[in-house]
Amino acid sequence: MPEGLTKLDLQDFSVTPLAGALGAEVCGLDVTTVKDLSPELNCLFLSHKVLTIRGQALEPAALLAFSKLWGDVHFYPYMTGLPEEPQVFEIVTAPDAKRVFGNRWHSDQMYDAHPCKATLLLAKDLPSVGGDTIFTDLEAAYDALSNGMKAMLAGLRIHCDPADKTRYGGKTRAEWYAGDDMSEKLNGKDQSPPVGIHPLIRTHPETGRKCLFVGDQVQRFEGLSLEESAPLLAYLMIHIQQPEFTCRVRWEPGTLVMWDNRCTCHYAVADYVGEFRRMHRVTISGDTPY
Ligand code: SIN
């Protein structure tokens, strides 16, 4: 346990691990009282990677204020934000929606040249059951590889194309969500953005730990064709989903979850057909992966 946590323990909130690999539940903390990012709070985030903070009935301005303690807000070009706070996005699944946002293993905006550092997601309306989010620890996934595999993967770089139509049934993102509530929130600018190219073995800029930076947004490895990349990619995607590397967040209205996109992937579980789910999201700018 990192040194700084003892100070936090003295405060009036509790921190309970969610699973062996990653994730913690924080109860009794009012994030509106947090006015700066202390080393202890950052340490809590870095050590657990996913913080599930219960009981935060935040208006968009308050969510944004807490989010900004973690860095500049990431510019997300594919959606329009809330009218009152354009840097806060609404993720909605209507009862008649044909698609669910985020039900694939990914790290947010890993196709960007500077994928975002962190995401803060606040539950506003939830289905009666289901709609959980599962996280996986890409550092644990890297650590579990053999030395031979680590050596083989060391020089590889991933290609992540935000306009890749293979993920969207041969359609653009905007076409895929057409007719759903999310279509009103997408701005259609996903036709020809640049391709993000990153090291497969990524080093965390704050902890120095290595992770297996892979997810559903990766199409291939640099210098390898799609066909040549596919078997290794498929192996790595299965590898990162091992239950031992994961934790599962069960949302309640007012649950605020923040996660470290530099070393985790997540999957929004689409198991609430015919029900409504509404979340508010802010993403924080990240570094150039190395
Ligand atoms: C996301 O992928 O950013 C959304 C996750 C969720 O809705 O649980």
Coordinates of C-alpha atoms and ligand atoms in Angstrom, one line a residue:
M1 CA 0.0 0.0 0.0
P2 CA 1.6 3.4 -1.0
E3 CA 2.7 5.6 1.9
G4 CA 0.3 8.4 1.2
L5 CA -2.8 6.3 2.0
T6 CA -2.4 6.6 5.8
K7 CA -3.3 10.3 5.6
L8 CA -6.4 9.5 3.7
D9 CA -7.4 6.8 6.2
L10 CA -7.5 9.5 8.9
Q11 CA -10.2 11.3 7.0
D12 CA -13.9 10.5 7.3
F13 CA -14.3 8.1 4.4
S14 CA -13.6 4.5 3.8
V15 CA -11.8 2.8 0.9
T16 CA -12.6 -0.9 0.2
P17 CA -11.0 -2.8 -2.6
L18 CA -13.4 -4.1 -5.2
A19 CA -11.3 -7.1 -6.4
G20 CA -7.8 -8.5 -6.1
A21 CA -6.4 -6.8 -9.2
L22 CA -7.9 -3.3 -9.3
G23 CA -10.7 -1.1 -8.2
A24 CA -11.8 0.4 -4.9
E25 CA -15.1 1.6 -3.5
V26 CA -15.0 5.0 -1.7
C27 CA -17.8 5.8 0.7
G28 CA -18.3 9.0 2.8
L29 CA -16.3 11.3 0.5
D30 CA -18.1 14.5 -0.8
V31 CA -16.1 15.4 -3.9
T32 CA -17.5 19.0 -3.8
T33 CA -15.3 19.5 -0.7
V34 CA -12.1 18.5 -2.5
K35 CA -10.5 21.7 -3.8
D36 CA -7.2 20.5 -5.0
L37 CA -5.5 17.2 -6.0
S38 CA -3.5 16.2 -3.0
P39 CA -0.7 13.6 -3.5
E40 CA -2.7 11.3 -1.2
L41 CA -5.8 11.4 -3.4
N42 CA -3.7 10.9 -6.5
C43 CA -1.9 8.0 -4.8
L44 CA -5.3 6.4 -4.1
F45 CA -6.2 6.8 -7.8
L46 CA -2.9 5.4 -9.0
S47 CA -2.9 2.5 -6.7
H48 CA -6.5 1.3 -7.4
K49 CA -6.8 2.5 -11.0
V50 CA -10.7 2.6 -10.7
L51 CA -12.3 4.6 -7.9
T52 CA -16.0 4.0 -7.3
I53 CA -17.2 7.0 -5.3
R54 CA -20.7 6.6 -3.9
G55 CA -23.3 9.2 -3.2
Q56 CA -22.3 12.1 -5.5
A57 CA -25.5 13.8 -6.8
L58 CA -23.5 16.3 -8.9
E59 CA -24.8 18.8 -11.3
P60 CA -22.7 19.1 -14.5
A61 CA -20.8 22.1 -13.2
A62 CA -19.8 20.3 -10.0
L63 CA -18.8 17.2 -12.0
L64 CA -16.6 19.4 -14.2
A65 CA -15.1 21.2 -11.3
F66 CA -14.0 18.0 -9.7
S67 CA -12.8 16.6 -13.0
K68 CA -10.6 19.6 -13.7
L69 CA -8.6 18.8 -10.5
W70 CA -7.1 15.9 -12.5
G71 CA -6.0 17.8 -15.5
D72 CA -7.2 19.6 -18.6
V73 CA -10.4 18.4 -20.2
H74 CA -9.7 16.1 -23.2
F75 CA -11.2 17.5 -26.5
Y76 CA -13.6 14.8 -27.7
P77 CA -14.4 15.7 -31.4
Y78 CA -17.1 13.1 -32.0
M79 CA -19.9 14.2 -29.7
T80 CA -21.6 17.5 -28.6
G81 CA -21.7 18.2 -24.9
L82 CA -24.5 19.4 -22.7
P83 CA -25.8 22.9 -23.6
E84 CA -25.0 24.2 -20.1
E85 CA -21.6 22.5 -19.8
P86 CA -20.2 21.5 -23.3
Q87 CA -17.3 19.6 -21.8
V88 CA -19.7 17.2 -20.1
F89 CA -21.1 14.5 -22.4
E90 CA -24.3 12.5 -21.9
I91 CA -24.2 8.8 -22.6
V92 CA -27.8 7.6 -23.1
T93 CA -29.4 4.3 -23.9
A94 CA -33.1 4.7 -24.5
P95 CA -35.4 1.7 -24.1
D96 CA -35.8 1.3 -27.8
A97 CA -32.1 1.8 -28.6
K98 CA -30.6 -0.6 -31.1
R99 CA -27.0 0.1 -29.8
V100 CA -25.3 0.5 -26.5
F101 CA -22.3 2.9 -26.2
G102 CA -19.1 1.2 -25.0
N103 CA -20.0 -2.5 -24.9
R104 CA -16.6 -3.5 -26.2
W105 CA -13.2 -3.7 -24.4
H106 CA -11.5 -0.4 -24.9
S107 CA -9.5 2.4 -23.3
D108 CA -11.1 5.7 -24.0
Q109 CA -9.9 7.4 -27.2
M110 CA -6.9 5.1 -27.6
Y111 CA -7.1 6.0 -31.3
D112 CA -6.1 9.6 -30.4
A113 CA -2.5 10.8 -30.6
H114 CA -2.9 11.6 -26.9
P115 CA -5.4 9.1 -25.5
C116 CA -7.1 10.5 -22.5
K117 CA -5.6 10.0 -19.0
A118 CA -8.8 9.5 -17.1
T119 CA -12.5 9.3 -17.4
L120 CA -15.1 10.4 -14.8
L121 CA -18.5 8.9 -15.3
L122 CA -21.5 9.7 -13.1
A123 CA -24.7 7.6 -13.0
K124 CA -27.8 9.7 -13.4
D125 CA -30.5 7.2 -14.4
L126 CA -30.1 3.4 -14.3
P127 CA -31.9 0.3 -15.4
S128 CA -33.6 -1.7 -12.6
V129 CA -30.9 -4.3 -13.0
G130 CA -27.7 -4.6 -15.1
G131 CA -25.8 -1.9 -16.9
D132 CA -22.6 -2.6 -14.9
T133 CA -19.2 -1.7 -16.2
I134 CA -16.3 -4.2 -16.1
F135 CA -12.7 -3.0 -15.9
T136 CA -9.5 -4.9 -16.6
D137 CA -6.0 -4.2 -15.4
L138 CA -3.6 -4.0 -18.3
E139 CA -0.6 -3.9 -16.0
A140 CA -1.6 -7.2 -14.4
A141 CA -2.1 -8.6 -17.9
Y142 CA 1.4 -7.5 -18.9
D143 CA 2.9 -8.9 -15.7
A144 CA 1.3 -12.3 -16.4
L145 CA 3.0 -12.8 -19.7
S146 CA 6.1 -15.0 -20.0
N147 CA 9.5 -13.3 -20.4
G148 CA 9.7 -14.7 -23.9
M149 CA 6.3 -13.2 -24.9
K150 CA 7.2 -9.8 -23.3
A151 CA 10.5 -9.8 -25.3
M152 CA 8.6 -10.6 -28.5
L153 CA 6.0 -7.9 -28.0
A154 CA 8.5 -5.2 -26.9
G155 CA 9.0 -3.4 -30.2
L156 CA 5.4 -3.6 -31.5
R157 CA 3.3 -0.6 -32.2
I158 CA -0.5 -0.6 -32.4
H159 CA -2.6 1.1 -35.1
C160 CA -5.9 2.5 -33.9
D161 CA -8.2 4.1 -36.6
P162 CA -11.1 6.0 -35.2
A163 CA -12.9 5.8 -38.5
D164 CA -12.5 2.0 -38.8
K165 CA -15.9 0.7 -40.1
T166 CA -15.3 -2.9 -39.2
R167 CA -16.4 -2.2 -35.6
Y168 CA -19.6 -0.6 -36.7
G169 CA -21.0 -3.2 -39.1
G170 CA -19.5 -1.5 -42.2
K171 CA -20.8 1.9 -41.1
T172 CA -19.4 5.1 -39.6
R173 CA -20.0 5.7 -35.9
A174 CA -22.7 8.2 -36.8
E175 CA -24.4 5.9 -39.2
W176 CA -24.3 3.0 -36.7
Y177 CA -26.0 5.1 -34.0
A178 CA -28.5 6.7 -36.4
G179 CA -32.0 6.6 -35.0
D180 CA -30.9 6.2 -31.4
D181 CA -30.8 8.8 -28.7
M182 CA -27.0 8.8 -29.1
S183 CA -27.3 9.9 -32.7
E184 CA -28.4 13.3 -31.5
K185 CA -25.2 13.5 -29.4
L186 CA -22.7 12.4 -32.0
N187 CA -21.5 15.2 -34.3
G188 CA -20.7 13.0 -37.3
K189 CA -17.0 14.1 -37.5
D190 CA -15.6 10.6 -37.6
Q191 CA -14.9 10.3 -41.3
S192 CA -11.2 11.0 -41.7
P193 CA -9.3 11.7 -38.4
P194 CA -5.7 10.6 -38.1
V195 CA -4.8 7.1 -37.0
G196 CA -3.3 6.8 -33.5
I197 CA 0.0 4.7 -33.4
H198 CA 1.2 3.8 -30.0
P199 CA 3.6 1.3 -28.3
L200 CA 1.9 -2.0 -27.5
I201 CA 3.9 -2.1 -24.2
R202 CA 3.1 1.3 -22.7
T203 CA 4.8 2.8 -19.7
H204 CA 2.7 4.6 -17.2
P205 CA 3.9 8.2 -17.0
E206 CA 3.4 8.5 -13.2
T207 CA 4.2 5.1 -11.8
G208 CA 6.6 3.8 -14.5
R209 CA 4.8 0.5 -14.6
K210 CA 4.4 -1.3 -18.0
C211 CA 1.1 -2.4 -19.4
L212 CA -0.3 -4.3 -22.4
F213 CA -1.9 -1.4 -24.2
V214 CA -4.4 -3.2 -26.3
G215 CA -8.2 -3.0 -26.9
D216 CA -11.0 -3.3 -29.4
Q217 CA -9.9 0.0 -31.1
V218 CA -6.6 -1.7 -32.3
Q219 CA -6.8 -2.9 -35.9
R220 CA -3.3 -4.2 -36.5
F221 CA 0.4 -3.8 -35.6
E222 CA 2.7 -1.4 -37.5
G223 CA 4.4 -3.1 -40.4
L224 CA 2.0 -6.1 -40.3
S225 CA -1.1 -6.6 -42.4
L226 CA -4.5 -7.0 -40.9
E227 CA -4.4 -10.8 -41.5
E228 CA -0.9 -11.1 -40.0
S229 CA -1.9 -9.1 -36.9
A230 CA -5.2 -10.9 -36.3
P231 CA -4.0 -14.1 -34.5
L232 CA -1.8 -12.2 -32.0
L233 CA -4.3 -9.5 -31.5
A234 CA -7.0 -12.1 -30.8
Y235 CA -4.7 -13.8 -28.3
L236 CA -4.0 -10.6 -26.5
M237 CA -7.6 -9.6 -26.4
I238 CA -8.6 -12.9 -24.8
H239 CA -5.6 -12.6 -22.4
I240 CA -6.6 -9.2 -21.0
Q241 CA -10.2 -10.4 -20.3
Q242 CA -9.2 -13.0 -17.8
P243 CA -11.4 -12.7 -14.7
E244 CA -8.4 -12.5 -12.5
F245 CA -7.4 -9.1 -14.0
T246 CA -10.9 -7.6 -13.6
C247 CA -13.3 -5.8 -11.3
R248 CA -17.0 -5.1 -11.8
V249 CA -18.7 -1.9 -10.9
R250 CA -22.4 -2.0 -10.0
W251 CA -23.8 1.5 -10.4
E252 CA -26.2 3.3 -8.1
P253 CA -27.7 6.7 -9.0
G254 CA -25.0 9.2 -7.9
T255 CA -22.1 6.8 -8.2
L256 CA -19.1 8.5 -9.7
V257 CA -16.5 6.2 -11.2
M258 CA -13.1 7.5 -12.3
W259 CA -10.6 5.3 -14.1
D260 CA -7.1 5.4 -15.4
N261 CA -7.2 4.9 -19.1
R262 CA -3.4 4.6 -19.3
C263 CA -3.4 1.1 -17.7
T264 CA -7.0 -0.2 -17.9
C265 CA -9.7 -1.2 -20.4
H266 CA -13.4 -1.3 -19.7
Y267 CA -16.6 -2.8 -21.1
A268 CA -20.1 -1.4 -20.5
V269 CA -22.4 -4.4 -20.2
A270 CA -25.4 -4.2 -22.4
D271 CA -27.8 -6.5 -20.4
Y272 CA -30.8 -4.2 -19.8
V273 CA -32.8 -4.4 -23.0
G274 CA -35.9 -2.2 -23.0
E275 CA -34.6 0.0 -20.1
F276 CA -33.1 3.4 -19.8
R277 CA -29.6 4.3 -18.7
R278 CA -28.1 7.9 -18.6
M279 CA -24.6 8.9 -17.5
H280 CA -22.6 12.1 -17.5
R281 CA -19.0 11.8 -18.7
V282 CA -15.8 14.0 -18.6
T283 CA -12.5 12.8 -20.0
I284 CA -9.1 14.2 -19.0
S285 CA -6.2 14.9 -21.4
G286 CA -3.4 12.4 -21.5
D287 CA 0.3 12.2 -22.6
T288 CA 1.9 10.8 -25.7
P289 CA 2.2 7.1 -24.9
Y290 CA 5.7 5.7 -24.7
Ligands
SIN1 C1 -17.5 4.4 -21.8 O1 -17.1 3.5 -22.5 O2 -16.9 5.5 -21.7 C2 -18.9 4.3 -21.1 C3 -18.9 3.2 -20.1 C4 -20.2 3.0 -19.5 O3 -21.2 3.6 -20.0 O4 -20.3 2.3 -18.5

